[in-house]
Amino acid sequence: YMRYSENHRVDVDVVDQELIRADWYKTVIGPRFNHYIFPYDRDVYFMNDAILDGREDLFTYNFMDIFDVHREAGVPLYVYPLEMNLKLGDEGWMEMYELVPT
């Protein structure tokens, strides 16, 4: 609330992990972000087949893609609390990345 309503900490983009799964999130909310980078060629955050419900037009991404695009751009990514909010099937990033306390 403070970030978007009162312009507190404008250097931080707050990405909602539940809303990021909506197919409108990237196009509607994405332009408001100053630093967060969506995987360029992807539409929505990781969705399993049950959620996709036949939406073959959507190309999904996962946390590995999010970490990769930020690393390639040299943009720091702070995640909290990722391990508590992981979606089933989205653990692949753990093979390449580790969370470091700040």
Protein backbone atom coordinates (compact mmCIF):
# COMPACT_ATOMS: atom_id res chain seq x y z
CA TYR A 1 0.00 0.00 0.00
CA MET A 2 2.67 2.50 1.05
CA ARG A 3 4.68 1.92 -2.12
CA TYR A 4 1.92 2.58 -4.63
CA SER A 5 -0.45 4.85 -2.72
CA GLU A 6 2.03 7.15 -1.00
CA ASN A 7 5.11 6.71 -3.22
CA HIS A 8 7.12 5.25 -0.34
CA ARG A 9 10.29 3.42 -1.48
CA VAL A 10 9.87 4.06 -5.19
CA ASP A 11 13.15 2.21 -5.68
CA VAL A 12 11.34 -1.04 -4.85
CA ASP A 13 8.87 -2.83 -7.11
CA VAL A 14 6.44 -5.10 -5.29
CA VAL A 15 5.35 -8.05 -7.41
CA ASP A 16 2.38 -10.04 -6.18
CA GLN A 17 3.08 -13.74 -6.71
CA GLU A 18 -0.61 -14.62 -6.87
CA LEU A 19 -1.61 -11.86 -9.28
CA ILE A 20 1.43 -12.45 -11.49
CA ARG A 21 -0.33 -15.61 -12.68
CA ALA A 22 -3.11 -13.57 -14.28
CA ASP A 23 -2.76 -13.14 -18.04
CA TRP A 24 -3.41 -9.36 -17.72
CA TYR A 25 -0.76 -8.68 -15.02
CA LYS A 26 2.24 -8.14 -17.29
CA THR A 27 0.48 -5.69 -19.61
CA VAL A 28 -1.58 -3.81 -17.00
CA ILE A 29 0.66 -3.72 -13.92
CA GLY A 30 4.06 -4.28 -15.55
CA PRO A 31 4.46 -0.75 -16.94
CA ARG A 32 4.27 0.62 -13.37
CA PHE A 33 7.47 -1.17 -12.38
CA ASN A 34 10.72 0.77 -12.40
CA HIS A 35 13.14 -2.14 -11.95
CA TYR A 36 11.39 -5.50 -12.18
CA ILE A 37 11.92 -7.22 -15.52
CA PHE A 38 9.47 -9.74 -16.92
CA PRO A 39 10.96 -12.51 -19.02
CA TYR A 40 10.74 -10.81 -22.41
CA ASP A 41 9.16 -13.54 -24.49
CA ARG A 42 6.79 -14.95 -21.87
CA ASP A 43 3.19 -14.16 -21.00
CA VAL A 44 2.36 -15.31 -17.47
CA TYR A 45 4.02 -16.78 -14.40
CA PHE A 46 4.19 -20.56 -14.06
CA MET A 47 0.85 -22.27 -14.37
CA ASN A 48 0.18 -25.97 -14.29
CA ASP A 49 -2.09 -27.69 -16.78
CA ALA A 50 -5.10 -27.51 -14.47
CA ILE A 51 -4.83 -23.72 -14.23
CA LEU A 52 -4.04 -23.24 -17.91
CA ASP A 53 -7.28 -25.03 -18.74
CA GLY A 54 -6.49 -25.38 -22.42
CA ARG A 55 -4.98 -21.89 -22.84
CA GLU A 56 -2.38 -22.96 -25.38
CA ASP A 57 -1.93 -19.32 -26.41
CA LEU A 58 -0.08 -18.51 -23.16
CA PHE A 59 3.68 -19.03 -22.90
CA THR A 60 4.56 -19.31 -19.22
CA TYR A 61 7.69 -18.58 -17.22
CA ASN A 62 8.98 -19.64 -13.82
CA PHE A 63 11.34 -18.32 -11.15
CA MET A 64 14.38 -19.61 -13.05
CA ASP A 65 13.40 -17.36 -15.97
CA ILE A 66 12.86 -14.41 -13.60
CA PHE A 67 16.28 -14.91 -11.96
CA ASP A 68 17.97 -15.37 -15.35
CA VAL A 69 16.60 -12.17 -16.88
CA HIS A 70 17.58 -10.10 -13.83
CA ARG A 71 21.08 -11.60 -13.72
CA GLU A 72 21.60 -10.94 -17.45
CA ALA A 73 20.46 -7.32 -17.02
CA GLY A 74 22.56 -6.79 -13.88
CA VAL A 75 19.47 -5.85 -11.88
CA PRO A 76 19.31 -7.09 -8.27
CA LEU A 77 16.28 -9.12 -7.31
CA TYR A 78 15.11 -9.32 -3.72
CA VAL A 79 12.59 -12.02 -2.94
CA TYR A 80 10.67 -12.51 0.27
CA PRO A 81 9.72 -15.11 1.42
CA LEU A 82 10.14 -17.21 -1.71
CA GLU A 83 10.42 -20.65 -0.17
CA MET A 84 7.09 -20.28 1.61
CA ASN A 85 5.27 -19.26 -1.57
CA LEU A 86 6.69 -21.60 -4.19
CA LYS A 87 4.23 -23.10 -6.59
CA LEU A 88 4.36 -26.86 -6.91
CA GLY A 89 6.64 -27.68 -9.80
CA ASP A 90 8.59 -24.39 -9.70
CA GLU A 91 11.67 -25.52 -7.81
CA GLY A 92 14.11 -25.77 -10.74
CA TRP A 93 15.85 -22.48 -9.88
CA MET A 94 17.26 -24.13 -6.75
CA GLU A 95 19.76 -26.03 -8.90
CA MET A 96 21.32 -22.80 -10.23
CA TYR A 97 20.63 -20.14 -7.61
CA GLU A 98 20.62 -19.77 -3.85
CA LEU A 99 18.94 -17.26 -1.59
CA VAL A 100 21.36 -15.12 0.39
CA PRO A 101 20.16 -13.24 3.48
CA THR A 102 20.63 -9.47 3.28
